[in-house]
Tab-separated table of C-alpha atoms and ligand atoms in Angstrom:
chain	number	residue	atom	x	y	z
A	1	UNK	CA	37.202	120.956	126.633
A	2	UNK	CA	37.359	118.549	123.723
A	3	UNK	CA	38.437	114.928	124.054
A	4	UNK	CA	40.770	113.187	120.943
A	5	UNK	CA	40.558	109.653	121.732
A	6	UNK	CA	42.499	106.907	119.577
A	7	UNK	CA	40.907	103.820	118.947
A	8	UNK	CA	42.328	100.426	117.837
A	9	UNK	CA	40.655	97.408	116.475
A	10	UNK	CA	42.284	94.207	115.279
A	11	UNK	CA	39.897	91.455	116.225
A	12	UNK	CA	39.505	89.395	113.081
A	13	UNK	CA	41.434	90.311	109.669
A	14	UNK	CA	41.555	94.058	109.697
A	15	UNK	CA	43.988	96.233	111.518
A	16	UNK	CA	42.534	99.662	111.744
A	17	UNK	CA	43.368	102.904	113.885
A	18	UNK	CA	41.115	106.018	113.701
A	19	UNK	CA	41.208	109.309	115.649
A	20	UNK	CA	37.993	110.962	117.114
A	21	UNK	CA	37.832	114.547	118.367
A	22	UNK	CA	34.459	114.496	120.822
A	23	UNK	CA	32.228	112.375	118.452
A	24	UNK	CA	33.810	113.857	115.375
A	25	UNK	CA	35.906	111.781	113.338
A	26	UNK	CA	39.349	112.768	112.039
A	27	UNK	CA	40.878	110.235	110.938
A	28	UNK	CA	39.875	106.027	110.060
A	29	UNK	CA	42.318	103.904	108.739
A	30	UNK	CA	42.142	100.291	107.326
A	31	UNK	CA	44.548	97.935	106.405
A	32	UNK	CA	42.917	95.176	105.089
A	33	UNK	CA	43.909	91.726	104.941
A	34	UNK	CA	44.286	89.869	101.238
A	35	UNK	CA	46.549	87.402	102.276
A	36	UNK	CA	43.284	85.191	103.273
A	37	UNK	CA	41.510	85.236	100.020
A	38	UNK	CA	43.076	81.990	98.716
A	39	UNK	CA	42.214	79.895	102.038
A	40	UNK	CA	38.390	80.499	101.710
A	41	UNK	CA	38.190	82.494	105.125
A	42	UNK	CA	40.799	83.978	107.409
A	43	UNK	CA	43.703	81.919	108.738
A	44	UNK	CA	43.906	83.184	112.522
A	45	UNK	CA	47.305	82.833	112.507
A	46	UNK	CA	48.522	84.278	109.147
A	47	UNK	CA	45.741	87.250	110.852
A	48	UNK	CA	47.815	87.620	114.131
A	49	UNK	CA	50.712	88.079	111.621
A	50	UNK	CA	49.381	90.642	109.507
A	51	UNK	CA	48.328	92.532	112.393
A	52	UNK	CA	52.083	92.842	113.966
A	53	UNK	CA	53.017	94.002	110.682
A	54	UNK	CA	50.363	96.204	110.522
A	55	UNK	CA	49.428	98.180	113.676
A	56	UNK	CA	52.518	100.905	113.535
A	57	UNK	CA	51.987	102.193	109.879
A	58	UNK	CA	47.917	102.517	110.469
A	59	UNK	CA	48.591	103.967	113.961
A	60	UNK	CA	50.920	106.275	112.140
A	61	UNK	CA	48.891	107.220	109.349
A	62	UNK	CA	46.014	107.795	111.688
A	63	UNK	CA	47.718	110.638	114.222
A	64	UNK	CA	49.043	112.297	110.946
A	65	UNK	CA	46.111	111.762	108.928
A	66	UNK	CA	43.744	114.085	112.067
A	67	UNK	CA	46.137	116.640	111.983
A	68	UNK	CA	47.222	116.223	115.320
A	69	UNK	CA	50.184	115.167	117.607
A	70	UNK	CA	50.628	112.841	120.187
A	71	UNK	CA	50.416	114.561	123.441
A	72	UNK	CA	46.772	115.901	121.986
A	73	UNK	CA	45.223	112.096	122.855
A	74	UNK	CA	43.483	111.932	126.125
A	75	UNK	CA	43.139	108.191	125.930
A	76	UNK	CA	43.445	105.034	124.185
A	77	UNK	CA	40.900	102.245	123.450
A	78	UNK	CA	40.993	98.955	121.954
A	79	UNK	CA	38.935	96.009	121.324
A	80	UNK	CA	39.317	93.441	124.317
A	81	UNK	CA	37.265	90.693	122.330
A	82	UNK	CA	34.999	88.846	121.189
A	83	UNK	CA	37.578	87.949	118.229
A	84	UNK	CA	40.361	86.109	117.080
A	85	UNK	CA	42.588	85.368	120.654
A	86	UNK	CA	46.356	86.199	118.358
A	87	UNK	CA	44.280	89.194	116.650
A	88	UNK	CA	42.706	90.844	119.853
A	89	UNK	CA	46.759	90.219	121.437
A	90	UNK	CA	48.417	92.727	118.899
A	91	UNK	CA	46.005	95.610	119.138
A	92	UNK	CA	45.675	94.631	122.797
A	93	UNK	CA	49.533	94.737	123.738
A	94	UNK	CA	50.090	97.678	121.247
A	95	UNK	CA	47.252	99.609	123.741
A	96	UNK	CA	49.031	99.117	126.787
A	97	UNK	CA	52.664	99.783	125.573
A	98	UNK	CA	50.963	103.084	124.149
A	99	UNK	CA	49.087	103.785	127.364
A	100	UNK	CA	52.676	103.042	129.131
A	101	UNK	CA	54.629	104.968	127.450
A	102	UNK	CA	52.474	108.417	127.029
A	103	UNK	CA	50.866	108.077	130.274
A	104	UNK	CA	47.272	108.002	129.060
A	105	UNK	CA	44.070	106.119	130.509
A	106	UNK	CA	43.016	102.719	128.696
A	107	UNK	CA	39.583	102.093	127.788
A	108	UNK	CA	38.705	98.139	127.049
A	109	UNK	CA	35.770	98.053	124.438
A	110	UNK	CA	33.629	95.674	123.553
A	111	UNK	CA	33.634	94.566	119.076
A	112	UNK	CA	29.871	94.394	119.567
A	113	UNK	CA	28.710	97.088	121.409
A	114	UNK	CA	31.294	99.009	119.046
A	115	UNK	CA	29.490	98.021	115.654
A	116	UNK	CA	26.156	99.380	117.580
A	117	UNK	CA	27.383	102.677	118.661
A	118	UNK	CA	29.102	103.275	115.331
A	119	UNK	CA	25.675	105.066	114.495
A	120	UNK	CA	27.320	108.066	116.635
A	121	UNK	CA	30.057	108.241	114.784
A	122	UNK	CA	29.836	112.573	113.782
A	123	UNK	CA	31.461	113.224	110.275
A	124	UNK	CA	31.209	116.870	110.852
A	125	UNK	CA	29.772	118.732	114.020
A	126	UNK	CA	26.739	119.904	112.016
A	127	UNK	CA	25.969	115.621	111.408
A	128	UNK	CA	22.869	115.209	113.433
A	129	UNK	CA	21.684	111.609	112.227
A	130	UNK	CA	22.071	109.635	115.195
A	131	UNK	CA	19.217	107.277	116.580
A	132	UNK	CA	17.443	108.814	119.508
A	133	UNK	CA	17.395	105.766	122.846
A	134	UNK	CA	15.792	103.565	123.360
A	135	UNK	CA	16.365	102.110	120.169
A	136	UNK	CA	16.833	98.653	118.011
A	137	UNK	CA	19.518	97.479	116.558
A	138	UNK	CA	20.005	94.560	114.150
A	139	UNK	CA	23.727	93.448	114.223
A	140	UNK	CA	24.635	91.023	111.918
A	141	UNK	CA	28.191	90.098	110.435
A	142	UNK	CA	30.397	86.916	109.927
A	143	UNK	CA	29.982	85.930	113.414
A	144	UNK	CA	27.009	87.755	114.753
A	145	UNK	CA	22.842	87.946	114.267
A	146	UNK	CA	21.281	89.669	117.127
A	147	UNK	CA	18.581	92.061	118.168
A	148	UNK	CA	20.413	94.506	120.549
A	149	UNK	CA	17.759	97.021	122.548
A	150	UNK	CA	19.753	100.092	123.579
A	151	UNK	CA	18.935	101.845	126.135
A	152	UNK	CA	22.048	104.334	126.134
A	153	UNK	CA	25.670	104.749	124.845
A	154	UNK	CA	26.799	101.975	127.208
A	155	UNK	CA	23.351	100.479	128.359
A	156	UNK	CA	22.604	97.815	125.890
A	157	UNK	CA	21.066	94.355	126.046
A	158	UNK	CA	20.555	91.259	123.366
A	159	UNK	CA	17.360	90.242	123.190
A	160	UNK	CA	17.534	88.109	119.937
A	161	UNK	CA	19.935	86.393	118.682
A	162	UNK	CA	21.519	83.718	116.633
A	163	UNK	CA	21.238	79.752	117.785
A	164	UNK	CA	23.740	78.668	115.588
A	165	UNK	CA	25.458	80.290	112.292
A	166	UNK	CA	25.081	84.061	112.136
A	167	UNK	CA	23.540	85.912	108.656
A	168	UNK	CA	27.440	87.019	107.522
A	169	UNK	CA	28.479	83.149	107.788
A	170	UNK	CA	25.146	81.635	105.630
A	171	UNK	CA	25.900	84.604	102.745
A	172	UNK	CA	29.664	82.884	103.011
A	173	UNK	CA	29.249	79.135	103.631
A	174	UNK	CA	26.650	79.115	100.695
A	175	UNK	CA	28.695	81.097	97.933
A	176	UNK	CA	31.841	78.856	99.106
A	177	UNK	CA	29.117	76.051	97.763
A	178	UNK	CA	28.680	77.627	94.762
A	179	UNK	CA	32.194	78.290	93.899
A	180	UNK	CA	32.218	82.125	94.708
A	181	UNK	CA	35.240	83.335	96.632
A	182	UNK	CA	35.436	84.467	99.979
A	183	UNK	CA	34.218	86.860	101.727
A	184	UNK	CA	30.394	85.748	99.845
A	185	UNK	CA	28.423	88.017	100.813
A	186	UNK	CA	29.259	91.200	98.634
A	187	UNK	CA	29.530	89.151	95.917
A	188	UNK	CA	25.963	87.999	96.342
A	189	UNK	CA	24.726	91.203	96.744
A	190	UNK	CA	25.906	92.029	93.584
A	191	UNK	CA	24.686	89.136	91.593
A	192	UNK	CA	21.216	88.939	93.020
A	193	UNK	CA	20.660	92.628	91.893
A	194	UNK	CA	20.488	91.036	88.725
A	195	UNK	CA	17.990	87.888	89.874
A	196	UNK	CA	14.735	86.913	90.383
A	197	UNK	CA	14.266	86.585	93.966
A	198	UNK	CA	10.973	84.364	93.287
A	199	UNK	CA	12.734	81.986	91.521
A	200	UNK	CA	13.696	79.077	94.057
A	201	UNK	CA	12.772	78.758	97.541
A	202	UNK	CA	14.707	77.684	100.643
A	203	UNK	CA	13.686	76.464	103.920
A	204	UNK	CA	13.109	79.166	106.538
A	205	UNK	CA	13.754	78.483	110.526
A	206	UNK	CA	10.470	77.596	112.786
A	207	UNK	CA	12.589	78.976	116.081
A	208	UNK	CA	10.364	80.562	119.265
A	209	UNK	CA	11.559	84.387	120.358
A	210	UNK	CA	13.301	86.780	119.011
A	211	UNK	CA	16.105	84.041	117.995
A	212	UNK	CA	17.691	83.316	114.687
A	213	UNK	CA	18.657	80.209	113.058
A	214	UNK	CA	20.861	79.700	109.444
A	215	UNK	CA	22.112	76.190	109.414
A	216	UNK	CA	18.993	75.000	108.242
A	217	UNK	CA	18.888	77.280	105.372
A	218	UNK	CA	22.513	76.212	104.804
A	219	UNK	CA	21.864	72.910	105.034
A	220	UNK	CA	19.015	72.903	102.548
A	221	UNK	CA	20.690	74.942	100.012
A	222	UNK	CA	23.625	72.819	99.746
A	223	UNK	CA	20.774	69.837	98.913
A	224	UNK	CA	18.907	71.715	96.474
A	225	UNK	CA	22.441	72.621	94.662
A	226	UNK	CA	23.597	68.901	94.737
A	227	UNK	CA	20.169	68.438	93.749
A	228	UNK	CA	19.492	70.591	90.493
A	229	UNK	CA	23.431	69.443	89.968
A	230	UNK	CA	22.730	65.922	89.392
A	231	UNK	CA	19.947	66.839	86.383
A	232	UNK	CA	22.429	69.631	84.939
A	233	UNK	CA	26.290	70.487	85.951
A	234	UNK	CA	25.893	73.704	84.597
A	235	UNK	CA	22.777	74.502	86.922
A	236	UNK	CA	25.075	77.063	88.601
A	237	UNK	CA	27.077	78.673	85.864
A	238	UNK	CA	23.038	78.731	84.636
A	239	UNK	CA	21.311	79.802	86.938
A	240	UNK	CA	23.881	82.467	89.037
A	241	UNK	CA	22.111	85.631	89.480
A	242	UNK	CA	18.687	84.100	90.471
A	243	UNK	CA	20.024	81.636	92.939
A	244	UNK	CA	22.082	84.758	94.781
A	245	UNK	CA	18.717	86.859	94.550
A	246	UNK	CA	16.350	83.682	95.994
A	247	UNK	CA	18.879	83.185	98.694
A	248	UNK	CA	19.372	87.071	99.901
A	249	UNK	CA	15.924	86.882	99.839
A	250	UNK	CA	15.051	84.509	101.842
A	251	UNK	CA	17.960	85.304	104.368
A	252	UNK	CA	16.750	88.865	104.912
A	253	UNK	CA	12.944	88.019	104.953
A	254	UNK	CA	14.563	85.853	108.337
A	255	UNK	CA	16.245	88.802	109.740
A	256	UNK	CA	13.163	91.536	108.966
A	257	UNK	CA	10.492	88.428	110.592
A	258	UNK	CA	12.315	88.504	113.973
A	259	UNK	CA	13.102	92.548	113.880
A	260	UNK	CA	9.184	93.490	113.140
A	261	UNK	CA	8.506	91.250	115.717
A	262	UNK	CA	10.800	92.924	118.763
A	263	UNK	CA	9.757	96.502	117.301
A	264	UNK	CA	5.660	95.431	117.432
A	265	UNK	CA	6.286	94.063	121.192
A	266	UNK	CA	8.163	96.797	122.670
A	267	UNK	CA	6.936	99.805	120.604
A	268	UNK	CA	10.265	100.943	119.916
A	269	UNK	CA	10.342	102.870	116.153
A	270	UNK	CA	13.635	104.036	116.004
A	271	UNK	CA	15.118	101.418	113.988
A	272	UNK	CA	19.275	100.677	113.114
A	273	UNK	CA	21.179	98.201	111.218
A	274	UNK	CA	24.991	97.344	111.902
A	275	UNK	CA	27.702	95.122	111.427
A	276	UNK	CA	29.296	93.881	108.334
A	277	UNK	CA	26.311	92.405	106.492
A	278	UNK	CA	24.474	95.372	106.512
A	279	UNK	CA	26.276	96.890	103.405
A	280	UNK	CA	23.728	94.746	101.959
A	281	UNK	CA	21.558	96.621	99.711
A	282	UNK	CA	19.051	93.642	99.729
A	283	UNK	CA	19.172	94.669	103.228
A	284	UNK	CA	19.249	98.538	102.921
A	285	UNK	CA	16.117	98.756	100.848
A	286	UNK	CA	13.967	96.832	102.589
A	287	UNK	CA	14.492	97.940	105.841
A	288	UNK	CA	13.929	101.845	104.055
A	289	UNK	CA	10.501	100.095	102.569
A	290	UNK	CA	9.282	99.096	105.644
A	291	UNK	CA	10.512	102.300	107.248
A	292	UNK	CA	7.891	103.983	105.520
A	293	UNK	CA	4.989	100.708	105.971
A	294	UNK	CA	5.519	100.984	109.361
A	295	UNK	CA	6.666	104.150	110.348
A	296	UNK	CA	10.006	103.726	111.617
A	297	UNK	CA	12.699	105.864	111.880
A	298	UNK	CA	15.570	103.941	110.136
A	299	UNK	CA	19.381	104.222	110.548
A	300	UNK	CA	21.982	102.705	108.157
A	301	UNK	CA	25.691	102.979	108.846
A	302	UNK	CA	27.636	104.668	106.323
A	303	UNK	CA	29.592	102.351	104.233
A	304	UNK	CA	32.706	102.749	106.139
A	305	UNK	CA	31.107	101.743	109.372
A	306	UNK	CA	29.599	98.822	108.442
A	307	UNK	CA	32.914	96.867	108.526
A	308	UNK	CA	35.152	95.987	111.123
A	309	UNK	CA	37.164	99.616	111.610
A	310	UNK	CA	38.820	101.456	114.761
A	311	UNK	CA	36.461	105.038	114.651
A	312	UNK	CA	33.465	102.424	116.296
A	313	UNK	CA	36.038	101.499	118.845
A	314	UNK	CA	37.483	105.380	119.444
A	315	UNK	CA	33.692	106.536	119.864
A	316	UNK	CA	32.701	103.939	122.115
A	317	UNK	CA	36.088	104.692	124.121
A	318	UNK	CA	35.086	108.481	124.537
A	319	UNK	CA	31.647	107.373	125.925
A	320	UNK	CA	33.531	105.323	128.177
A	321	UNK	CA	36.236	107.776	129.063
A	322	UNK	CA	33.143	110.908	129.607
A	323	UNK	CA	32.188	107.996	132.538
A	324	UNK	CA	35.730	107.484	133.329
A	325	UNK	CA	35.661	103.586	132.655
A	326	UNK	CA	39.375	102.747	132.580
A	327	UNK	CA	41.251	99.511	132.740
A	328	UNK	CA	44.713	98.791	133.832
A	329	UNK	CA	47.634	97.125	132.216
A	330	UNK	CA	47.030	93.871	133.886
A	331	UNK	CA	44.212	93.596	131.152
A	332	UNK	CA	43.682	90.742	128.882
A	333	UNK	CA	42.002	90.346	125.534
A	334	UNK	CA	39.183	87.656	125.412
A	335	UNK	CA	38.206	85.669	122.402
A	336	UNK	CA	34.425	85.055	123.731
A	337	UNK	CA	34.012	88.349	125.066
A	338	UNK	CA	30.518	88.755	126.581
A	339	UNK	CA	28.244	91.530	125.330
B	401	LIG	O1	31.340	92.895	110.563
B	401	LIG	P1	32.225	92.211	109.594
B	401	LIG	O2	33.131	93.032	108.744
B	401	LIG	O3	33.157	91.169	110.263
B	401	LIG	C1	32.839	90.434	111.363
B	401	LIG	O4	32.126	89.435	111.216
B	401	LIG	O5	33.330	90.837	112.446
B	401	LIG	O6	31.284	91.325	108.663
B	401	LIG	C2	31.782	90.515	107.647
B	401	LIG	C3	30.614	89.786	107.034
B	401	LIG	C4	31.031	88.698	106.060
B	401	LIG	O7	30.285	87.539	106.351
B	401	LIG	C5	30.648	89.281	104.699
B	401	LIG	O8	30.319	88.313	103.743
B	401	LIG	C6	29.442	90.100	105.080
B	401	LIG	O9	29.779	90.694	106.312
B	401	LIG	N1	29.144	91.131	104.084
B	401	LIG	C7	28.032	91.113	103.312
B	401	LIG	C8	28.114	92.240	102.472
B	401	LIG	N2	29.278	92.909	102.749
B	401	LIG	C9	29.886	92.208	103.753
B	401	LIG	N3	27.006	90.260	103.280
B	401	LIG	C10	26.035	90.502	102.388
B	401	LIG	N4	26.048	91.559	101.539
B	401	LIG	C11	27.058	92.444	101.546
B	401	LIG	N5	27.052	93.481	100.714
């Protein structure tokens, strides 16, 4: 018999609800948060805010958007953490008073484990893309850079990771330096397409493992700017397009060093990205190029996926409820999560 699951996710700055039939999706919708865009980054508490306003019209428009009815959902899961402590509290209360009132199991689920498993997200029952286990997955968003090895659906372990700011955070912290608005990172991307990435050069971490390290690149970028500023003001305004290229460069020839790396040690070749940063297409093309160097079988999230969204969190919760992992309503969201 087939299992509709509804997930919720609100642990940073979007609220999102989305409907899964088995591993089919029916329905994924986003409400995104603008309100932040003048403040550089998100305000947790103007978040928390949003997301009360929020959850009931996406929850809404996600049962009638699949076509189906309430008494249809077998189950309800929603991130427990790691996020923003008032964000996690409004998708995390809204859970249990749904769970309450329909009578229906609650599945906790981790953001993290989410963005990985979003690469079994079905778009039809004919989709047949899905990384085969073990596999490797490079997560990295505003608050993440890891190498995850998965084992299964809900055996996974980091065995990389970031020792300080994670990739999503030096694409931000370094366009706030050069005047770009926040979120950074797509608006990088779409500059350096334009660039030469061989035109400047940044320092790259020395770090032992399969670790990561970006304030040093940070740091050294925000010298060379105040740098190259002091001989011309309009170095920037100048220079734009091969600055963003030299810097996506050099962050994603960090990322690929460390992934090669884990992939040559444990022999693993099937090979997936996730997380918010990689809607990159830096990113995206040069993990397809060394796809074919080395022959790995790559896996790229549609578009969709790659941000923070609730179908991740309803197909991790139908793993969970297949091994009937339920919480009860004495559960509490956590802001530092563990993976
Ligand atoms: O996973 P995500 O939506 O949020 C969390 O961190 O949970 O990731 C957001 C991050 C931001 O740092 C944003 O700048 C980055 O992903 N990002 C990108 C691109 N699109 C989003 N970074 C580089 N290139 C992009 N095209």
């Amino acid at each position: 018999m087939s299992v509709i699951i509804l997930g919720i996710e609100s642990s940073c700055d979007d609220t999102s609800a989305a409907v899964i039939k088995d591993e089919v999706i029916l329905s994924n919708v986003v409400a995104n948060q603008d309100v932040h865009q003048a403040y550089g980054g998100v305000v947790p508490e103007l978040a928390s805010r949003a997301h009360q306003q929020n959850i009931i019209p996406v929850v809404d428009k996600a049962i009638h958007d699949a076509g189906i009815t309430k008494d249809q959902i077998a189950a309800i899961a929603f991130t427990r953490g790691p996020g923003l402590m008032g964000s996690l509290l409004v998708g995390t209360s809204f859970a249990k008073g749904f769970a309450l009132a329909n009578d229906l199991p609650l599945i906790e689920v981790n953001h993290l484990h989410a963005h990985v498993l979003a690469h079994f997200i079905k778009e039809d029952e004919q989709d047949a893309n899905q990384p085969k286990f073990p596999f490797l997955c490079l997560l990295v968003s505003g608050g993440n850079s890891q190498i995850v090895l998965v084992r299964d659906h809900l055996n996974m372990e980091i065995i990389g990771q970031t020792i300080d700011d994670a990739a999503g955070e030096a694409f931000d912290k370094c366009a706030k330096v050069m005047g770009l608005p926040y979120p950074g990172g797509p608006l990088i991307d779409k500059l350096a397409a334009e660039g030469n990435p061989d035109m400047f050069s940044f320092s790259k971490p020395n770090i032992p493992d399969y670790n990561y390290s970006f304030s040093g690149l940070k740091t050294s970028f925000l010298y060379f700017l105040r740098d190259e500023l002091k001989k011309d003001t309009d170095f920037i305004e100048k220079n734009k397009k091969d600055i963003c290229a030299s810097l996506q460069k050099t962050i994603i020839d960090v990322l690929m060093k460390k992934l090669i790396l884990a992939a040559k040690d444990t022999g693993i070749k099937e090979v997936a990205l996730a997380g918010g940063v990689s809607a990159n297409t830096g990113l995206r093309d040069r993990l397809t190029n060394l796809a074919d160097e080395l022959g790995w079988k790559t896996y790229i999230p549609k578009f969709a996926y790659t941000t923070d969204n609730a179908a991740m969190i309803a197909i991790n919760g139908y793993y969970k409820y297949l091994n009937r992992e339920f919480v009860n309503q004495e559960v509490a969201p956590f802001a530092r999560l563990v993976f």
